[in-house]
mmCIF file of C-alpha atoms in Angstrom:
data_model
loop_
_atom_site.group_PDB
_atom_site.id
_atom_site.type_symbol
_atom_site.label_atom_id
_atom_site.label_comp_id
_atom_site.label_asym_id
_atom_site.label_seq_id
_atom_site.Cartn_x
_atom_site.Cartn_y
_atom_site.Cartn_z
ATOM 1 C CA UNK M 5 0.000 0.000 0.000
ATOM 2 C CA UNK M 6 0.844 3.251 -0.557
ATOM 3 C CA UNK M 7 2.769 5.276 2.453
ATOM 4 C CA UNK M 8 4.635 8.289 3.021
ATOM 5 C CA UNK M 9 6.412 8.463 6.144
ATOM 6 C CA UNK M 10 8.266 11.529 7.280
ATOM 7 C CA UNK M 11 10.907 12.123 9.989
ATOM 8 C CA UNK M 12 9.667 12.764 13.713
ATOM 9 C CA UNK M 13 9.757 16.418 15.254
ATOM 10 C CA UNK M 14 12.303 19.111 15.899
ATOM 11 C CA UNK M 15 12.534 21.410 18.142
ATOM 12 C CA UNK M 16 15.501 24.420 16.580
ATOM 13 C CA UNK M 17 16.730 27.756 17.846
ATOM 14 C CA UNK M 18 16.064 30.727 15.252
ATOM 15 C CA UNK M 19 18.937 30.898 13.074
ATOM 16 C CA UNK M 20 19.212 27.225 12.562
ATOM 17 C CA UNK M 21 18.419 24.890 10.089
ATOM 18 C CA UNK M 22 16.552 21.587 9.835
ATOM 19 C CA UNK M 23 16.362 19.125 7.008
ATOM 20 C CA UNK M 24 12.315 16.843 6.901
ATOM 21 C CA UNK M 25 12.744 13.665 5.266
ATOM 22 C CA UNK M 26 9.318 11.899 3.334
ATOM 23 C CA UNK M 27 10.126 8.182 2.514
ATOM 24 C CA UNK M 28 7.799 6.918 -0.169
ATOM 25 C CA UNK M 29 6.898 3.113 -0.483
ATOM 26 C CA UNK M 30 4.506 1.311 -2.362
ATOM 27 C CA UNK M 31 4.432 3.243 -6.043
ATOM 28 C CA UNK M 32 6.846 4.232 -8.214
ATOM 29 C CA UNK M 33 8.401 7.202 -6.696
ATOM 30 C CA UNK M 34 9.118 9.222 -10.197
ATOM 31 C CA UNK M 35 5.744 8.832 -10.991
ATOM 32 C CA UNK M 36 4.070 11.658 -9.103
ATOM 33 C CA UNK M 37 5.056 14.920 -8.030
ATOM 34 C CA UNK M 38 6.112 15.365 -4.592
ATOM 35 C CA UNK M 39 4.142 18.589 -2.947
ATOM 36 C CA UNK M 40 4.990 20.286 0.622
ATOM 37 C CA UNK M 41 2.289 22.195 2.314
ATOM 38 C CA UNK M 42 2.665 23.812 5.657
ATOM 39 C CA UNK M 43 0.470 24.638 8.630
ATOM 40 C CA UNK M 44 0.704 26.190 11.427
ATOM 41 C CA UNK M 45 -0.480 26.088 14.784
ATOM 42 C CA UNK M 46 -4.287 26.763 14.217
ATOM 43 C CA UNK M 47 -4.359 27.765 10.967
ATOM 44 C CA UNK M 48 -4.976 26.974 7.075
ATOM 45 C CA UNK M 49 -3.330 24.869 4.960
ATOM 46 C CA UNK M 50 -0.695 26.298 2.764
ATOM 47 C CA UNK M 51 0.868 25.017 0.099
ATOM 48 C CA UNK M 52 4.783 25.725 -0.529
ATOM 49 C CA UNK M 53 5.580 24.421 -4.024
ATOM 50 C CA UNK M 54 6.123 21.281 -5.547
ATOM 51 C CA UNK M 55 9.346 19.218 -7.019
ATOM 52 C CA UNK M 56 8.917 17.110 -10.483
ATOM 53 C CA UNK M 57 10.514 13.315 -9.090
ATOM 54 C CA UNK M 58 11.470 12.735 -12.586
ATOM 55 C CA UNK M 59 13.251 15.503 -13.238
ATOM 56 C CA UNK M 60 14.189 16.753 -9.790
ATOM 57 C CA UNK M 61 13.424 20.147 -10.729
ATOM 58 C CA UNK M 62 11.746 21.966 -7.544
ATOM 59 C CA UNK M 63 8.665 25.216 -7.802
ATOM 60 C CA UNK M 64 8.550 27.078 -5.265
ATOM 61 C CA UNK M 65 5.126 29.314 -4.342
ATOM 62 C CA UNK M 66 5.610 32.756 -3.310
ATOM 63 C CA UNK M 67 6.945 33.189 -0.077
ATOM 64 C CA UNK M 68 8.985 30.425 0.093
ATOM 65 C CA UNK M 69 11.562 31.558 -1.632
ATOM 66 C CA UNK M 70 14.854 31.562 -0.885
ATOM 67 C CA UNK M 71 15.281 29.867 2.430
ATOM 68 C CA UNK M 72 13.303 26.818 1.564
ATOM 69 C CA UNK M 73 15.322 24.112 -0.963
ATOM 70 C CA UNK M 74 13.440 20.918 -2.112
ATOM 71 C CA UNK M 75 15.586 18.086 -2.860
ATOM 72 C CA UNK M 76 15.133 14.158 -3.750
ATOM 73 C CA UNK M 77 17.326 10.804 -3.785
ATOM 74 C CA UNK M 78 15.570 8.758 -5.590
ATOM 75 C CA UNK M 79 17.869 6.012 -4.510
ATOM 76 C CA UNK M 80 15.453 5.447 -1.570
ATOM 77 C CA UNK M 81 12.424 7.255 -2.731
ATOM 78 C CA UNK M 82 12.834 10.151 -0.330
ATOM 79 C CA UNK M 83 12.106 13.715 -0.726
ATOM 80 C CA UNK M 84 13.418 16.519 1.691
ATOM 81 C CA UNK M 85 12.670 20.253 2.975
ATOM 82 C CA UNK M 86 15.408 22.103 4.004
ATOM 83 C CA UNK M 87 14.728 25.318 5.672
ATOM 84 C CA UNK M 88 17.565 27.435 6.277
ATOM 85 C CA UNK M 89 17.813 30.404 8.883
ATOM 86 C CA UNK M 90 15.054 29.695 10.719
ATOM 87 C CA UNK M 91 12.468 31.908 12.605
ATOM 88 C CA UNK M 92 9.815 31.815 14.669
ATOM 89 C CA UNK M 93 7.085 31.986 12.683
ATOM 90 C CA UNK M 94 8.215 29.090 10.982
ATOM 91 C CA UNK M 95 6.498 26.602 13.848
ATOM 92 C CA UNK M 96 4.143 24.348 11.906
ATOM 93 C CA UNK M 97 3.372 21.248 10.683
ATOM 94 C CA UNK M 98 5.179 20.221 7.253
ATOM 95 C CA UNK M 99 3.454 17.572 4.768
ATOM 96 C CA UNK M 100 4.621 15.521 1.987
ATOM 97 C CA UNK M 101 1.953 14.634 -0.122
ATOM 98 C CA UNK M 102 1.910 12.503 -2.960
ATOM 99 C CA UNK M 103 0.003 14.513 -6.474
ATOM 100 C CA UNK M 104 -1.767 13.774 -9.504
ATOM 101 C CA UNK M 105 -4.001 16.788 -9.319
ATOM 102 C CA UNK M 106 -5.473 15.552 -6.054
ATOM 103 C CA UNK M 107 -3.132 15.297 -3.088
ATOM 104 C CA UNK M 108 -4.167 11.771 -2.831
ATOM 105 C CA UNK M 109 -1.596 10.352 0.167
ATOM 106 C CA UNK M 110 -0.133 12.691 2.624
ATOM 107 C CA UNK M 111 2.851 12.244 5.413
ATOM 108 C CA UNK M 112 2.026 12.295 8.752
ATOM 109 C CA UNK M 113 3.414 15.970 9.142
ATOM 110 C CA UNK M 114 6.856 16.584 10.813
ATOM 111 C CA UNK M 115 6.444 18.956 13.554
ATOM 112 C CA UNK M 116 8.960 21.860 13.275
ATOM 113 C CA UNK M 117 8.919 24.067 16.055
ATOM 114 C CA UNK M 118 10.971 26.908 15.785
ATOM 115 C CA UNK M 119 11.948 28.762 19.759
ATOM 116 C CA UNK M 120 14.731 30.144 21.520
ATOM 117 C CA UNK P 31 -1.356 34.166 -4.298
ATOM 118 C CA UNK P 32 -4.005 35.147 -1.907
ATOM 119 C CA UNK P 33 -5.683 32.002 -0.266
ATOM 120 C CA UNK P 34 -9.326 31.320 -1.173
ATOM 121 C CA UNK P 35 -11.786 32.464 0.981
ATOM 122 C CA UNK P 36 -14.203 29.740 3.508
ATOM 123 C CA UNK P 37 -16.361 30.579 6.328
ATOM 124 C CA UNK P 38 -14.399 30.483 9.474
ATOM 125 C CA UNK P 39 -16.798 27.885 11.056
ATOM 126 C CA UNK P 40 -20.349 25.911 9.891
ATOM 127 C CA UNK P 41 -22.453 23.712 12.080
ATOM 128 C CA UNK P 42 -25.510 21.332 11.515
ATOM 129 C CA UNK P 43 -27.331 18.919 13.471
ATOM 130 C CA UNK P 44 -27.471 15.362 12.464
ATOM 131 C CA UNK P 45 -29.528 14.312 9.754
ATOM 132 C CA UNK P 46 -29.449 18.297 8.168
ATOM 133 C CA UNK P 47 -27.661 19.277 4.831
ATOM 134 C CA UNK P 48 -25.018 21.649 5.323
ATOM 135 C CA UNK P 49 -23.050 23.967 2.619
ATOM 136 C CA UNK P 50 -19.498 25.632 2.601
ATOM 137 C CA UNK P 51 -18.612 28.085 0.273
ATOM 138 C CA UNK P 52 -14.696 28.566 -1.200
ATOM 139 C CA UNK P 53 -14.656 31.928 -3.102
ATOM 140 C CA UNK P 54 -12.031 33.046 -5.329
ATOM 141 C CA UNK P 55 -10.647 35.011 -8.126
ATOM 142 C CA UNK P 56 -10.184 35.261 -11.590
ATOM 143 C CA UNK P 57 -6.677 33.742 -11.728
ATOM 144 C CA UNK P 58 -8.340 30.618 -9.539
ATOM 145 C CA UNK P 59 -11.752 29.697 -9.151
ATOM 146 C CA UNK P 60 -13.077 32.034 -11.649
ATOM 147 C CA UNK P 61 -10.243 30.922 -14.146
ATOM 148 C CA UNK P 62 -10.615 28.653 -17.329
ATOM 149 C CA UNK P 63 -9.671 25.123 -14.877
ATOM 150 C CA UNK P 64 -12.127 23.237 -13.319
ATOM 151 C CA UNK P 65 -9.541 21.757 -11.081
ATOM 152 C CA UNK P 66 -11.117 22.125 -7.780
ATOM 153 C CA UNK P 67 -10.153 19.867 -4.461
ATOM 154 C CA UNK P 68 -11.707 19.807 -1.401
ATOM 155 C CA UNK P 69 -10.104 17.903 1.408
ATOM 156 C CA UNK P 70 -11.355 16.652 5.112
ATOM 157 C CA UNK P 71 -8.899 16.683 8.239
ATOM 158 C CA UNK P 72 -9.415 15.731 11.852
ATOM 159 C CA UNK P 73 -7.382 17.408 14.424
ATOM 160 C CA UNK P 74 -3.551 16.345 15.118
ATOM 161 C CA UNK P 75 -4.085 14.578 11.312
ATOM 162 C CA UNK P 76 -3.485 14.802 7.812
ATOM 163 C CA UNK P 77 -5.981 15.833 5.222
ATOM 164 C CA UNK P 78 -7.716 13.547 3.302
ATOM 165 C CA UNK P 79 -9.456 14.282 -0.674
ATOM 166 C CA UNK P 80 -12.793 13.869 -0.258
ATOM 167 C CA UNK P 81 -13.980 15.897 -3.453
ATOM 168 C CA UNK P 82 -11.810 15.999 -7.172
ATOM 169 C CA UNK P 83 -12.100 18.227 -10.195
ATOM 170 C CA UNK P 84 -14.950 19.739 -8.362
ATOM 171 C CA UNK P 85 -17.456 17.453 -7.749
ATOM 172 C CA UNK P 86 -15.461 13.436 -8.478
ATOM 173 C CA UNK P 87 -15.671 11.421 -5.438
ATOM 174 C CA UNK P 88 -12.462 8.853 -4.805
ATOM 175 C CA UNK P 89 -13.121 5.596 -4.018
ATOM 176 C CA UNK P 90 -14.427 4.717 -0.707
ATOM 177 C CA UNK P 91 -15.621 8.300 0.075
ATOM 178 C CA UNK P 92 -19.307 8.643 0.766
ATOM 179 C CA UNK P 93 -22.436 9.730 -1.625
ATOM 180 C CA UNK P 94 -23.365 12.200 1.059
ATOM 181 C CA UNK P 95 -20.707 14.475 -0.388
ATOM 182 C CA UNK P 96 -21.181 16.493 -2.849
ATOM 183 C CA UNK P 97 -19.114 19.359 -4.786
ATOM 184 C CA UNK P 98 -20.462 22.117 -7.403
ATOM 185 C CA UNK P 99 -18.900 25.512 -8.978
ATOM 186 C CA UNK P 100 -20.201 28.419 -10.555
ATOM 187 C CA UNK P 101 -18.299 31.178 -11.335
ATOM 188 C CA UNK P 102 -15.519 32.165 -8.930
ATOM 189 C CA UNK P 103 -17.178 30.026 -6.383
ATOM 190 C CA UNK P 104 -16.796 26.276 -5.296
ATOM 191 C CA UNK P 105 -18.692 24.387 -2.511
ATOM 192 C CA UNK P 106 -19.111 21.427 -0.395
ATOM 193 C CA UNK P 107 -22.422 19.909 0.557
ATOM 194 C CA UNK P 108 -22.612 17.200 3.250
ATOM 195 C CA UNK P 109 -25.685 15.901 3.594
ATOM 196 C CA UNK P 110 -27.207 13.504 6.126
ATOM 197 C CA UNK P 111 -25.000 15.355 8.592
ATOM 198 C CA UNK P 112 -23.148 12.014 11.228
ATOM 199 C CA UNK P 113 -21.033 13.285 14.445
ATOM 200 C CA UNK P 114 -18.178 11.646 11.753
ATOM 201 C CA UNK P 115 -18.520 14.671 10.058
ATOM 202 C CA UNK P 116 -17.189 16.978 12.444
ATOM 203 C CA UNK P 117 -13.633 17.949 11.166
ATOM 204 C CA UNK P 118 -12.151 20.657 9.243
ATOM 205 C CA UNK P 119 -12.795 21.454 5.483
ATOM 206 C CA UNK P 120 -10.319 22.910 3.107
ATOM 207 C CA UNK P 121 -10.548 23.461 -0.472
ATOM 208 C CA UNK P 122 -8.028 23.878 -2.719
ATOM 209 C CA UNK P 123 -7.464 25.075 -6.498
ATOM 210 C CA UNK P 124 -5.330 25.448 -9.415
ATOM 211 C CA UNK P 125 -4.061 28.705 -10.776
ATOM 212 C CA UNK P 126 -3.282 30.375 -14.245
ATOM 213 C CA UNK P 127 0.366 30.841 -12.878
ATOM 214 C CA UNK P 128 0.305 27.167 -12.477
ATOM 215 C CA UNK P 129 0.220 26.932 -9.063
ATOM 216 C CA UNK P 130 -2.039 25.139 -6.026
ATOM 217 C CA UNK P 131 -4.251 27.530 -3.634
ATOM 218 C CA UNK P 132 -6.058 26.043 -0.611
ATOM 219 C CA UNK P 133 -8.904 27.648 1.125
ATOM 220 C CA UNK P 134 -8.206 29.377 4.968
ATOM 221 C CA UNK P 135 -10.392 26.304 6.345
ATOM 222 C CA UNK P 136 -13.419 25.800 7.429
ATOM 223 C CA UNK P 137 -14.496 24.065 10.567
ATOM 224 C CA UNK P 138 -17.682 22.145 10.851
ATOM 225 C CA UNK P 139 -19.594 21.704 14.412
ATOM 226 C CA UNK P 140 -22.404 18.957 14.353
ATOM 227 C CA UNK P 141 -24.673 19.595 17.120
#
């Protein structure tokens, strides 16, 4: 069955950087695009850009330019999110999810929060 | 990319029909796609699609929901309202600059 599975929750000091990992298992991982969305505590969903698995080529929506880098190894079907200088409105939930046009499977959300 | 616009909050009692509105612009809603998405999530969980291409139900995902669009405005009926119900409600579209908006949410109360 389809799963993505990301890495567990951080807790970072502004400044820093951090680095969530999605494992995919149970399609063909350069079949679909690989989206992130984030959401924080209490609010919407928003959705931060997307990165082609076949290509490896990342788009980025506005405002997350910059100091947020999609990346893939497609040696273990894993896509990451790096954000760089960190701050702290930056505390949210981060998901993978898997698209065709619907987000059809989502991570379990990495918690990321961001306090000095 | 402004997010679309939901009602803040909804609420029904079981057994009623209830609507929620996701209103956008011309580069979104009121563009040329009929790409529309409308997902479910209960708290401390990830969303699930519950509506595709504005009104396509996936597999397993129950008649009671329903999904329409007219103009620059897309919405959600449940109806048959269940205490399952109760969760948030987030719709999401494509864009002319080829990108993915969601709604701000919308959470529905059954009573």
């Amino acid at each position: 069955q389809v799963q993505l599975v990301q890495s567990g929750s951080e807790l970072k000091k502004p400044g820093a950087s951090v680095k969530v990992s999605c494992k995919a298992s149970g399609y063909s991982f350069t079949t679909y695009a690989m989206n992130w969305v984030r959401q924080a505590p209490g609010q919407g969903l928003e959705w931060m850009g997307w990165i082609n698995t076949n290509y490896g080529n990342p788009t980025y929506a506005q405002g997350f330019t910059g100091r947020f880098v999609f990346s893939l190894d497609t040696s273990v079907s894993t896509a990451y999110l790096e954000i760089s200088g960190l701050k702290t409105e930056d505390t949210a939930v981060y998901y993978c999810a898997r698209s065709w046009g619907a987000f059809d499977y989502w991570g379990q959300g990495a918690l990321v929060t961001v306090s000095s | 990319q402004s997010a679309l616009t939901q009602p803040a909050s909804v609420s029904g009692s079981p057994g009623q029909s209830i609507t929620i509105s996701c209103t956008g612009g011309g580069s979104d809603l009121g563009g040329p796609y009929h790409y529309v998405y409308w997902y479910q999530q209960y708290p401390g969980k990830a969303p699930k699609v519950i509506l595709y291409e504005v009104d396509k139900r996936p597999s397993g995902v129950s008649n009671r929901f329903s999904g329409s669009k007219s103009g620059g405005t897309a919405s959600l009926t449940i109806s048959g309202l269940q205490a399952e119900d109760e969760a948030e409600y987030h719709c999401k579209a494509y864009t002319t600059n080829m990108t993915w908006v969601f709604g701000g949410g919308t959470k529905l109360t059954v009573l």
